[in-house]
mmCIF file of C-alpha atoms in Angstrom:
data_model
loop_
_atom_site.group_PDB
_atom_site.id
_atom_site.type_symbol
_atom_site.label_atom_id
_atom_site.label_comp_id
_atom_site.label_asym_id
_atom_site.label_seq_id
_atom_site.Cartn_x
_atom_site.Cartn_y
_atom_site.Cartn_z
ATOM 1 C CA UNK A 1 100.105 140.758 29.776
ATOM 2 C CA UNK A 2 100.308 143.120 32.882
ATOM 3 C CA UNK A 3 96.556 143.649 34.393
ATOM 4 C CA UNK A 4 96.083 146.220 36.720
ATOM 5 C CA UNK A 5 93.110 145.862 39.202
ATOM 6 C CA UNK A 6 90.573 149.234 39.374
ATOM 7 C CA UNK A 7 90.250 148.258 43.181
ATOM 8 C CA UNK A 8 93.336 147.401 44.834
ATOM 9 C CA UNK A 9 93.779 148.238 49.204
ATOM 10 C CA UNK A 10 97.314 149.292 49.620
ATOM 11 C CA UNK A 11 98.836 146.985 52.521
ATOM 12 C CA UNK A 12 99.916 148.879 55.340
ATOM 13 C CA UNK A 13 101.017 146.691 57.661
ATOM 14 C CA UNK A 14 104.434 146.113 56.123
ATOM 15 C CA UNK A 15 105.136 149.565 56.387
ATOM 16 C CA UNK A 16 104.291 149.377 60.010
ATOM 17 C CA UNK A 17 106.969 146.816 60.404
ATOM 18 C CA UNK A 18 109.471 148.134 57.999
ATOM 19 C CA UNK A 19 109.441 151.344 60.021
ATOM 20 C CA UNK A 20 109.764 149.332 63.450
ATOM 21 C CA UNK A 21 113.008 147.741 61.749
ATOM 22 C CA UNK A 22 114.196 150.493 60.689
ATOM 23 C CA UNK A 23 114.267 152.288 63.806
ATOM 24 C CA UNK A 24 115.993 149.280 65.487
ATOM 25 C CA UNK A 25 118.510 149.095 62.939
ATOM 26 C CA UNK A 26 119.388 153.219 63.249
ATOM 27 C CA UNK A 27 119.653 152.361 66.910
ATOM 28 C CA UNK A 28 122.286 149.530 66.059
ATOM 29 C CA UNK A 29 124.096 151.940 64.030
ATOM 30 C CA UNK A 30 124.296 154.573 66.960
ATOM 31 C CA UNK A 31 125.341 151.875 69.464
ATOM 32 C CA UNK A 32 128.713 151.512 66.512
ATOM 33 C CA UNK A 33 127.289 147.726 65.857
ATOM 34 C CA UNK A 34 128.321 147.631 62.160
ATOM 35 C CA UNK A 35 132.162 148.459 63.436
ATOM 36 C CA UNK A 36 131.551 145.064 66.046
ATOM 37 C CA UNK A 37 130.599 143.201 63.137
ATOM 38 C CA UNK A 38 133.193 144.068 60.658
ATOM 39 C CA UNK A 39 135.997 143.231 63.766
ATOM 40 C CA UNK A 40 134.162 139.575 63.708
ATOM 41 C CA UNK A 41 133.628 139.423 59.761
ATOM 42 C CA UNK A 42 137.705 139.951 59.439
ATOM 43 C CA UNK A 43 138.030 137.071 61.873
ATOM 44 C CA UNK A 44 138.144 133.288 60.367
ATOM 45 C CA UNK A 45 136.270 131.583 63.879
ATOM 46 C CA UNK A 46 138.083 127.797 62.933
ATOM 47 C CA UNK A 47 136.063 126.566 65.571
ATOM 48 C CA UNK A 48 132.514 127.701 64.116
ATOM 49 C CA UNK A 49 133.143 125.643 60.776
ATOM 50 C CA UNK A 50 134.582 122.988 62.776
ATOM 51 C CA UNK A 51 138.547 122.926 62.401
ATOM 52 C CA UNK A 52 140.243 123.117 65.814
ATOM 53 C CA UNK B 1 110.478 132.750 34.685
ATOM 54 C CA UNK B 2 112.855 130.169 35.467
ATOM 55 C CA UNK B 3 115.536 131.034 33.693
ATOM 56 C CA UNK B 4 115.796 134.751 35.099
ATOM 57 C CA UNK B 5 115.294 133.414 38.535
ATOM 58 C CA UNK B 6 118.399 131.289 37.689
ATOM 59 C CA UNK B 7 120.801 134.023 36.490
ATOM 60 C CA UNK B 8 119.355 136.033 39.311
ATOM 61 C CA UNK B 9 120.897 133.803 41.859
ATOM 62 C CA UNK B 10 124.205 133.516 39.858
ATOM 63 C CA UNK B 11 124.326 137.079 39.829
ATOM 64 C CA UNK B 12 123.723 137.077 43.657
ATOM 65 C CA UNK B 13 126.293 134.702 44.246
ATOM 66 C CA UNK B 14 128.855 136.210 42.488
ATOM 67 C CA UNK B 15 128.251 139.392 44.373
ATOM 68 C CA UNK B 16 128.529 138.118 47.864
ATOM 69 C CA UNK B 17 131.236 135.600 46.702
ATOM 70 C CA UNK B 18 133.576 138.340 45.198
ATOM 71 C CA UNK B 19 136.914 138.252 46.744
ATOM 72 C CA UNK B 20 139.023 136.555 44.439
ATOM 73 C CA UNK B 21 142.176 137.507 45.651
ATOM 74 C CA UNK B 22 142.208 134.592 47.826
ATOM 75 C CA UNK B 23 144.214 131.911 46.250
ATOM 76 C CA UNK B 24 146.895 134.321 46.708
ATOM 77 C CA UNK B 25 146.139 135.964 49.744
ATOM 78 C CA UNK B 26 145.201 132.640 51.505
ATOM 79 C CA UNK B 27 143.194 133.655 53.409
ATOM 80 C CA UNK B 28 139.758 135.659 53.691
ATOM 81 C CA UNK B 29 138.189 139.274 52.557
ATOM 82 C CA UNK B 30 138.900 141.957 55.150
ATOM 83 C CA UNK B 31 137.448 145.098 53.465
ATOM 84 C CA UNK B 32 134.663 147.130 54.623
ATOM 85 C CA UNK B 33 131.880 145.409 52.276
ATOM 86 C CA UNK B 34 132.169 142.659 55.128
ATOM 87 C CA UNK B 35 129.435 145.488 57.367
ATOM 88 C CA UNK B 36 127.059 144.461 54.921
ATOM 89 C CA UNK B 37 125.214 141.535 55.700
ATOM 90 C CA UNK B 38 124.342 138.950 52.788
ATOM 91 C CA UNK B 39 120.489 138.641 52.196
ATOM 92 C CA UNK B 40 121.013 135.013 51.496
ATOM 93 C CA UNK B 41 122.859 132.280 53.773
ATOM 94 C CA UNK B 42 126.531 132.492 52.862
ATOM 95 C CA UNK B 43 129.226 131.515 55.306
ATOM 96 C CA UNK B 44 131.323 134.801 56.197
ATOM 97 C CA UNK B 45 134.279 132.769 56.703
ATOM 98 C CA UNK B 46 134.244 131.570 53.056
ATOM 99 C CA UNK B 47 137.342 132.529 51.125
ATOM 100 C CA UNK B 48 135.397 134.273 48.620
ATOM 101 C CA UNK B 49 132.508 135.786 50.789
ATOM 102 C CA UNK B 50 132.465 139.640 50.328
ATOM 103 C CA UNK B 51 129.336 139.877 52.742
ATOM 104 C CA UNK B 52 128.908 138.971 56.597
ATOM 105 C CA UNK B 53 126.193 136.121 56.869
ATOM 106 C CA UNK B 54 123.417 137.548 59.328
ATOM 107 C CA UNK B 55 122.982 134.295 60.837
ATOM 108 C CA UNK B 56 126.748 133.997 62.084
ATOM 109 C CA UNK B 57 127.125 137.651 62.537
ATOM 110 C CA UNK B 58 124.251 137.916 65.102
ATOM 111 C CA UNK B 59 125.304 134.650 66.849
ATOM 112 C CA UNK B 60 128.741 136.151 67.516
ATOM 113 C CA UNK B 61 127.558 139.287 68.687
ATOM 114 C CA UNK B 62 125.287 137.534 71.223
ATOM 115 C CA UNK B 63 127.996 135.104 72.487
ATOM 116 C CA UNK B 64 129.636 138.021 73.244
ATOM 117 C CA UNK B 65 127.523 140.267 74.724
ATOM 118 C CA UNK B 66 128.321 139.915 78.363
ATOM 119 C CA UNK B 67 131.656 140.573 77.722
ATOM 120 C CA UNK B 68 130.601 143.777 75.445
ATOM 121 C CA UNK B 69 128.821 144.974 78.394
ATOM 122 C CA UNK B 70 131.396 144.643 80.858
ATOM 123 C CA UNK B 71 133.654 146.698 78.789
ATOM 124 C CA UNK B 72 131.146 149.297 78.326
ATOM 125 C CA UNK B 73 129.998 148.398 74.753
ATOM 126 C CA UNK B 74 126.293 148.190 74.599
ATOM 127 C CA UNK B 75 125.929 145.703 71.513
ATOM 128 C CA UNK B 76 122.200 144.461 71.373
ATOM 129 C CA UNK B 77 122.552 142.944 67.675
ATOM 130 C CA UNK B 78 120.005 145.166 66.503
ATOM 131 C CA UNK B 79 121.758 146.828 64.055
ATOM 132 C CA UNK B 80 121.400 143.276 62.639
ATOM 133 C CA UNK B 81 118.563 142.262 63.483
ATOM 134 C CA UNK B 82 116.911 145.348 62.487
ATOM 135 C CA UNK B 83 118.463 144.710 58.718
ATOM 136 C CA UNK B 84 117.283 141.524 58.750
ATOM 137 C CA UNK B 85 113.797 142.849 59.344
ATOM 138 C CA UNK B 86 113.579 145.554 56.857
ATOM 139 C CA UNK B 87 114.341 142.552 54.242
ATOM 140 C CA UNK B 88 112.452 140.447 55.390
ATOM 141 C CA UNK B 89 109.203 143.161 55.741
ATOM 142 C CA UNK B 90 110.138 143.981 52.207
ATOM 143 C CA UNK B 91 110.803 140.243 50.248
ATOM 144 C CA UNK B 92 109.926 137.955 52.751
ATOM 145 C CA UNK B 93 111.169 134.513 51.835
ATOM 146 C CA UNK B 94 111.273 135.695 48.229
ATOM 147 C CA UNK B 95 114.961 136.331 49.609
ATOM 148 C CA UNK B 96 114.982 131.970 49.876
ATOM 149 C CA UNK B 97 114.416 131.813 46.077
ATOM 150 C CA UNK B 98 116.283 134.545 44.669
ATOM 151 C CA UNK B 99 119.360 135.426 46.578
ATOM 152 C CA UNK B 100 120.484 132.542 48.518
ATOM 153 C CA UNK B 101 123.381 130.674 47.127
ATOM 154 C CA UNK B 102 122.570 127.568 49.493
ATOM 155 C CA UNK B 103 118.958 127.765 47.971
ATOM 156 C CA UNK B 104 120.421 127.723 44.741
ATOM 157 C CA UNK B 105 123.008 124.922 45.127
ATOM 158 C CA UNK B 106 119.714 122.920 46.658
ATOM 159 C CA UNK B 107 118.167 124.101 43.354
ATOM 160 C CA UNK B 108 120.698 122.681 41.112
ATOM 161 C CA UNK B 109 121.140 119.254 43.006
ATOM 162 C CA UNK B 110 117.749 118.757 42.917
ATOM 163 C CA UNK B 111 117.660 118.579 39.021
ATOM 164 C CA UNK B 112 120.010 115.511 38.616
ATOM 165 C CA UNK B 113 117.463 113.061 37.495
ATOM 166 C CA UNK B 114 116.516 110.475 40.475
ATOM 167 C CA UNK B 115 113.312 109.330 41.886
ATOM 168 C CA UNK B 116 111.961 112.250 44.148
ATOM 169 C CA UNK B 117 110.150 112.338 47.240
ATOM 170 C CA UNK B 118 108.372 114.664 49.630
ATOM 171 C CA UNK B 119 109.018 115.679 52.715
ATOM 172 C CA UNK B 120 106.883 115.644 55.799
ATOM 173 C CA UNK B 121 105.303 118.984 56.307
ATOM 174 C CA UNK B 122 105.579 118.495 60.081
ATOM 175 C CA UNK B 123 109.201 118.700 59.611
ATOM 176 C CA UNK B 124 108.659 122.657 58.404
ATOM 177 C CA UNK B 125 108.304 123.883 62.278
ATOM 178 C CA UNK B 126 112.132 122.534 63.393
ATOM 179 C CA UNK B 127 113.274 125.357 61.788
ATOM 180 C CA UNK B 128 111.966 127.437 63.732
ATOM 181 C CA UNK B 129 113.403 125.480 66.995
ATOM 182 C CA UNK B 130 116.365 125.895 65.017
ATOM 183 C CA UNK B 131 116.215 129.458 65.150
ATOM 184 C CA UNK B 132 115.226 129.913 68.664
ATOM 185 C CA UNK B 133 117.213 127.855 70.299
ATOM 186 C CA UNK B 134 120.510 127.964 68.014
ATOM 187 C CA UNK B 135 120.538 131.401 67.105
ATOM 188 C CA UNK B 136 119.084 133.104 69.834
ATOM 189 C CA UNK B 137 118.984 131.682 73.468
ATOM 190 C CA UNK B 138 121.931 128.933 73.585
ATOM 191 C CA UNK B 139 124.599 131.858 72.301
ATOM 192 C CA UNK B 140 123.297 134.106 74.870
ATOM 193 C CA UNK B 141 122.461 131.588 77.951
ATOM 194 C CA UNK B 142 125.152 128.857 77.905
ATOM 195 C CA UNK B 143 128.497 130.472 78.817
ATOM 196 C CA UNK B 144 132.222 129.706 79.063
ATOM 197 C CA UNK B 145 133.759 130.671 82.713
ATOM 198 C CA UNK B 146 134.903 133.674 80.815
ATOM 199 C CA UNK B 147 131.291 134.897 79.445
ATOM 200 C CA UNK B 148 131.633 133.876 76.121
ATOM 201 C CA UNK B 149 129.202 131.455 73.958
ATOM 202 C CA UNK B 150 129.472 129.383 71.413
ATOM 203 C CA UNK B 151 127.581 129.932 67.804
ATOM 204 C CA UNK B 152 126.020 127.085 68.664
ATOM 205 C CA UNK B 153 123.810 126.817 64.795
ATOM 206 C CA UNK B 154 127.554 127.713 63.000
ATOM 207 C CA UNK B 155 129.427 124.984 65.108
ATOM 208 C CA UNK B 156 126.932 122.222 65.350
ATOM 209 C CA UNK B 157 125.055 122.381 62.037
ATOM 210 C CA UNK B 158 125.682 124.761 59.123
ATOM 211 C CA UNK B 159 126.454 122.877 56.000
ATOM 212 C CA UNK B 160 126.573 125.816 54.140
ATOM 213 C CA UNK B 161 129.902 126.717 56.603
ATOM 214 C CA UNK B 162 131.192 123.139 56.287
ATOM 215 C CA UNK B 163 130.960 123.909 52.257
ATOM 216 C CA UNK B 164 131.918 127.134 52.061
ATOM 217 C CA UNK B 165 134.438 127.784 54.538
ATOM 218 C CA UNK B 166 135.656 124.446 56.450
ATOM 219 C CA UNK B 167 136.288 122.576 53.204
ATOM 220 C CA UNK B 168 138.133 125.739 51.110
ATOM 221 C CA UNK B 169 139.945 126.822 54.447
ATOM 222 C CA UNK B 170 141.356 122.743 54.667
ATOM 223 C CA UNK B 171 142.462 123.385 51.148
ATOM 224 C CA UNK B 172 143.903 126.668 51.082
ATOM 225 C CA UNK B 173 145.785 126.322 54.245
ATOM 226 C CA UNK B 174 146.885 122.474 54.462
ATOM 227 C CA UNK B 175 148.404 123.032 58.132
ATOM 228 C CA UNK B 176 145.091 122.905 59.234
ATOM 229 C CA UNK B 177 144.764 119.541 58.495
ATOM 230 C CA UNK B 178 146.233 118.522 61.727
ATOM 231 C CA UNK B 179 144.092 119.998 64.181
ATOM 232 C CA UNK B 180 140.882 118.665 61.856
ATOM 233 C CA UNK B 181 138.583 117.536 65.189
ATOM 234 C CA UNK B 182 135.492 115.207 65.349
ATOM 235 C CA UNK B 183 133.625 118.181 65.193
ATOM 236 C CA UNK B 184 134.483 118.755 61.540
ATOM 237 C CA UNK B 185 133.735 115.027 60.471
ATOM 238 C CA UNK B 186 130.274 115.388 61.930
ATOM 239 C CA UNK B 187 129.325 118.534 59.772
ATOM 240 C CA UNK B 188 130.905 116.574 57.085
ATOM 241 C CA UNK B 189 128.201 114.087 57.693
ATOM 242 C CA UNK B 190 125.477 116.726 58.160
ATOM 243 C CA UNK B 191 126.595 118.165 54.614
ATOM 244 C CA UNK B 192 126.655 115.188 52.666
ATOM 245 C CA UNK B 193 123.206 114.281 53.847
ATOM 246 C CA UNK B 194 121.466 117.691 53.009
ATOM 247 C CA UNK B 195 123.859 117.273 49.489
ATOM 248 C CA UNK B 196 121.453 113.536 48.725
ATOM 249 C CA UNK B 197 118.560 115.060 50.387
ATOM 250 C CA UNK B 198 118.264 117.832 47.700
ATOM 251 C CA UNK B 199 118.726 115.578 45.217
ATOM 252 C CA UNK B 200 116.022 113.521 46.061
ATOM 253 C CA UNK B 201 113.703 116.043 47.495
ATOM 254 C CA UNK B 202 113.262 119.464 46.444
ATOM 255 C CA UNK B 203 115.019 121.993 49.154
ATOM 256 C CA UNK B 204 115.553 120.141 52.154
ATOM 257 C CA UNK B 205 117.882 122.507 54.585
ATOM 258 C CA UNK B 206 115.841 125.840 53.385
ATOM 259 C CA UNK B 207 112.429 123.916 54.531
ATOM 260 C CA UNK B 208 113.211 122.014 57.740
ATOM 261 C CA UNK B 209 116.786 123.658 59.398
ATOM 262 C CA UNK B 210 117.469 127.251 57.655
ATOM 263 C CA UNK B 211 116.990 129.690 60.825
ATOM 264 C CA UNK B 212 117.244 132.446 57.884
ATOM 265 C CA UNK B 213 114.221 131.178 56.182
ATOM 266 C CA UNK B 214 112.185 130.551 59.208
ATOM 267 C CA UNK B 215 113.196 134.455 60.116
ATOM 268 C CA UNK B 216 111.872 135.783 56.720
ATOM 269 C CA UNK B 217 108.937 132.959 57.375
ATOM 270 C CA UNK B 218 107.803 135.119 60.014
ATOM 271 C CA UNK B 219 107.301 137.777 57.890
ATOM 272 C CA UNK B 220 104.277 135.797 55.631
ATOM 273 C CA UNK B 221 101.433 138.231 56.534
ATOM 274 C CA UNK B 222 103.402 141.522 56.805
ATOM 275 C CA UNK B 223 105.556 141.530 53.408
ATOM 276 C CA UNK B 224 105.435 143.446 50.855
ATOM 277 C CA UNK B 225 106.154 141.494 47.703
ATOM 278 C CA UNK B 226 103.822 138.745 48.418
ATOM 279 C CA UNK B 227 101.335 136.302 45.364
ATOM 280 C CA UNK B 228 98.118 136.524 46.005
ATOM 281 C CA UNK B 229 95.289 134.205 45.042
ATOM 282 C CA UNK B 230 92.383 135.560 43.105
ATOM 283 C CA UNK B 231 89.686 132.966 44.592
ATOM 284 C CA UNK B 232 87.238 134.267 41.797
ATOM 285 C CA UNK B 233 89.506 132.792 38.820
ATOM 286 C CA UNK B 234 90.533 129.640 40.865
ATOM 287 C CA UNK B 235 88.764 127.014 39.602
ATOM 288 C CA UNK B 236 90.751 124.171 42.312
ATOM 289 C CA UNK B 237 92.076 122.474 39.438
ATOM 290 C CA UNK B 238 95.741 122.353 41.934
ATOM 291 C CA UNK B 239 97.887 122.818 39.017
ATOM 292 C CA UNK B 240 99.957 124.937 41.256
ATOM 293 C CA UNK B 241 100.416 122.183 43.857
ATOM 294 C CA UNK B 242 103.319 120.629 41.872
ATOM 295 C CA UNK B 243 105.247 123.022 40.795
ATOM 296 C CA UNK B 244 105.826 124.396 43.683
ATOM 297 C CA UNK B 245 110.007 123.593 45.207
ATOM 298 C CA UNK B 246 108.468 124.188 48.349
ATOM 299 C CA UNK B 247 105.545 121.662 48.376
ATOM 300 C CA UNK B 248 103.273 124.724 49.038
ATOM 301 C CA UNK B 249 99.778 124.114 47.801
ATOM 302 C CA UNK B 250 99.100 127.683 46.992
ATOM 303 C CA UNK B 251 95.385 127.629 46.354
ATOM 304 C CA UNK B 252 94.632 125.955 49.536
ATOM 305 C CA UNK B 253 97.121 128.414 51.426
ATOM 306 C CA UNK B 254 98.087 131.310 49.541
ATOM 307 C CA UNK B 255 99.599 133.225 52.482
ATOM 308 C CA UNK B 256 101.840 129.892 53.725
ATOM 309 C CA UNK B 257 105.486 131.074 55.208
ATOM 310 C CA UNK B 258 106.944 128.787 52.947
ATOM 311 C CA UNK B 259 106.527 130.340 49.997
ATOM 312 C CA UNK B 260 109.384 131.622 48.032
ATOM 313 C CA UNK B 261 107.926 133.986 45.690
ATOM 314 C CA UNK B 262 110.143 131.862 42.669
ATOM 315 C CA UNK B 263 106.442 132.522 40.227
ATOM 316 C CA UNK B 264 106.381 129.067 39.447
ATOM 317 C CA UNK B 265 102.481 128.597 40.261
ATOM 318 C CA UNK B 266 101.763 132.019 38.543
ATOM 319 C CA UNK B 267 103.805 131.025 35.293
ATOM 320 C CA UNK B 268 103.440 127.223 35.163
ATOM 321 C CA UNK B 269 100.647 126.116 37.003
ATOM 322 C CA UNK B 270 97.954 128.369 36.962
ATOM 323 C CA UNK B 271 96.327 128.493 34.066
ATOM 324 C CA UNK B 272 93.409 130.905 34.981
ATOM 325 C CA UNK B 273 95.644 133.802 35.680
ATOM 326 C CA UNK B 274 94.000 133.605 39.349
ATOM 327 C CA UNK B 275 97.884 134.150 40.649
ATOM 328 C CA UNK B 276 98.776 137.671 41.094
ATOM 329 C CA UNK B 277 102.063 139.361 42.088
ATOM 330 C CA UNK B 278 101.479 142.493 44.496
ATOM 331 C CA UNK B 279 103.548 144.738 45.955
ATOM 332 C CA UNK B 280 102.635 146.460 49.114
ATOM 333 C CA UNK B 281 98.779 145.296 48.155
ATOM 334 C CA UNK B 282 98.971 146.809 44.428
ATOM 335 C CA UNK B 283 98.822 143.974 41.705
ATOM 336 C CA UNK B 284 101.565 144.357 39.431
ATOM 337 C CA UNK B 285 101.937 141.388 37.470
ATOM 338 C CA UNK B 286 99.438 138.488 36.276
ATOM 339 C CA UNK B 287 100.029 136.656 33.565
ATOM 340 C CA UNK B 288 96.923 136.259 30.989
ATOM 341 C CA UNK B 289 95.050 132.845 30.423
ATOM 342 C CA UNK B 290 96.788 132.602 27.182
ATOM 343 C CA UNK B 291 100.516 132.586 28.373
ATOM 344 C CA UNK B 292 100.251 130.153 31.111
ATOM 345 C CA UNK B 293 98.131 127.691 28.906
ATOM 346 C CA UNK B 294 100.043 124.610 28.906
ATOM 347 C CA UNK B 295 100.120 122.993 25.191
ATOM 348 C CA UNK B 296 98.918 119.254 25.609
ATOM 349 C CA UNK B 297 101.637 116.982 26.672
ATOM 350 C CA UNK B 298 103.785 119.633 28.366
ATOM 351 C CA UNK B 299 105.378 117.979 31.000
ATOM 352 C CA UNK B 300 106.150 119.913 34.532
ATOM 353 C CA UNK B 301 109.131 119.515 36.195
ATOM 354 C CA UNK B 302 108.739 119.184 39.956
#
């Protein structure tokens, strides 16, 4: 059932971008972001799902 | 394959839906889960939602920016942004197929028997618009007097936020009622249309208006869980072509940003075992001839 290939090229690129991302989201977490976006999670925005 | 896939986005639903203390509370989840943001599209200010929705989360933080700034807050929505990339780098739009409870509810609605149709590929790029424009620049360019923005993809189009949130809100708290405005009637409209859509064509909203999908779209050449076609075991026979929810024709384009990564080409189309899962380029799964080999007959359901 599960074949493994004798040649196989691991794929780097996504590790290239994983690490940018990563580094963007530590710098969110140093700029307090996550504590801006639990302040606007709490908050029901009526006007964003269209009631008042 | 299916049938885990299925449980697998129960399971996902449940766990961003998980706050049910709010037919007593009345109102929404306030607990510090809400930091997390929800791989999947699932309106925040749903009742239920135990998860922030990325899409809303990063629209309100860029409505608000200028006034961040001006009080000394320097909030770039990268902290978002940035988790929305390591998923995406990682799944991809597998996320589209396995952990979105819109995708799911599409899912479901499309199997209530009906005549089906196709949609135009060409409609696949407004997405993107979507996401640019919606997400993006109108939040962060079009402001009040007072620097503020509107979440311009929330107000104007989510149906998932109509469905999870407008509708449950109306019903929980029945004051609301009275200030229901145009607005709300016109997402009502946009909802029921995606609702027939899906019935009659297989994922609508995740392949011509989700701004989440087209952001883990992006990610079609640099993710890590990703099929890949073995062109010498392809024999063109296009079994996989419909299968797939998606209306991607996988042997022609294996690498096509709308693929969801559900398997359904590797476990019920291909017969040839020339469709391979990989992760970060090593092959971990292919199924053999024998298992995919349809038995005469065997019907497919698109």
């Amino acid at each position: 059932m599960k074949r493994i290939a004798p040649h196989f090229k691991a794929d780097k690129l996504p590790l290239i971008i994983l690490a940018i991302f990563l580094v963007l989201f530590s710098i969110g977490l140093s700029l307090d972001e996550p504590s801006r976006v639990l302040e606007q999670a709490w908050r029901i925005c009526y006007s964003c799902i269209g009631i008042g | 394959m299916e049938f885990y896939r299925k449980w697998f986005q129960v399971l996902v639903l449940f766990i961003t839906n998980s706050y049910w203390a709010f037919p007593f509370t009345k109102s929404i989840y306030q607990g510090p889960l809400k930091v997390i943001c929800s791989p999947g599209l699932n309106c925040y200010s749903c009742p239920a939602a135990a998860m922030s929705c990325p899409i809303g989360a990063i629209q309100q933080m860029l409505l608000s920016v200028r006034v961040s700034w001006a009080n000394g807050q320097t909030y770039l929505a990268l902290y978002l942004v940035g988790a929305l990339g390591i998923l995406g780098s990682i799944f991809g739009r597998m996320i589209c197929g396995w952990a979105c409870p819109f995708g799911f509810l599409q899912d479901m609605l499309h199997k209530i028997p009906s005549r089906k149709f196709n949609i135009p590929r060409v409609l696949r790029f407004l997405k993107y618009a979507i996401l640019g424009l919606t997400v993006f620049i109108l939040p962060l360019t079009i402001v009040s007097e007072m620097g503020l923005g509107s979440p311009w993809f929330c107000k104007f189009i989510c149906p998932a936020g109509t469905l999870e949130a407008g509708l449950p809100m109306l019903m929980l708290q029945p004051s609301l009622q009275g200030v229901v405005s145009t607005l709300f009637y016109s997402k009502l409209v946009i909802l029921i249309a995606f609702i027939i859509w899906s019935i009659i064509a297989s994922r609508p909203f995740c392949r011509t208006t989700c701004p989440l999908g087209a952001w883990y779209g992006l990610f079609k050449n640099a993710k890590m869980i990703k099929l890949v076609l073995d062109e010498d075991k392809c024999t063109k026979c296009n079994e996989c072509h419909p299968v797939c929810p998606m209306g991607v024709k996988f042997n022609e384009s294996p690498n096509d940003s709308e693929c969801i990564t559900c398997l359904r080409c590797m476990h019920e189309g291909c017969q040839f075992g020339a469709i391979q899962l990989q992760i970060g380029g090593i092959p971990v799964h292919s199924p053999d001839i024998r298992q995919t080999a349809k038995k005469p007959g065997q019907q497919i359901n698109k």
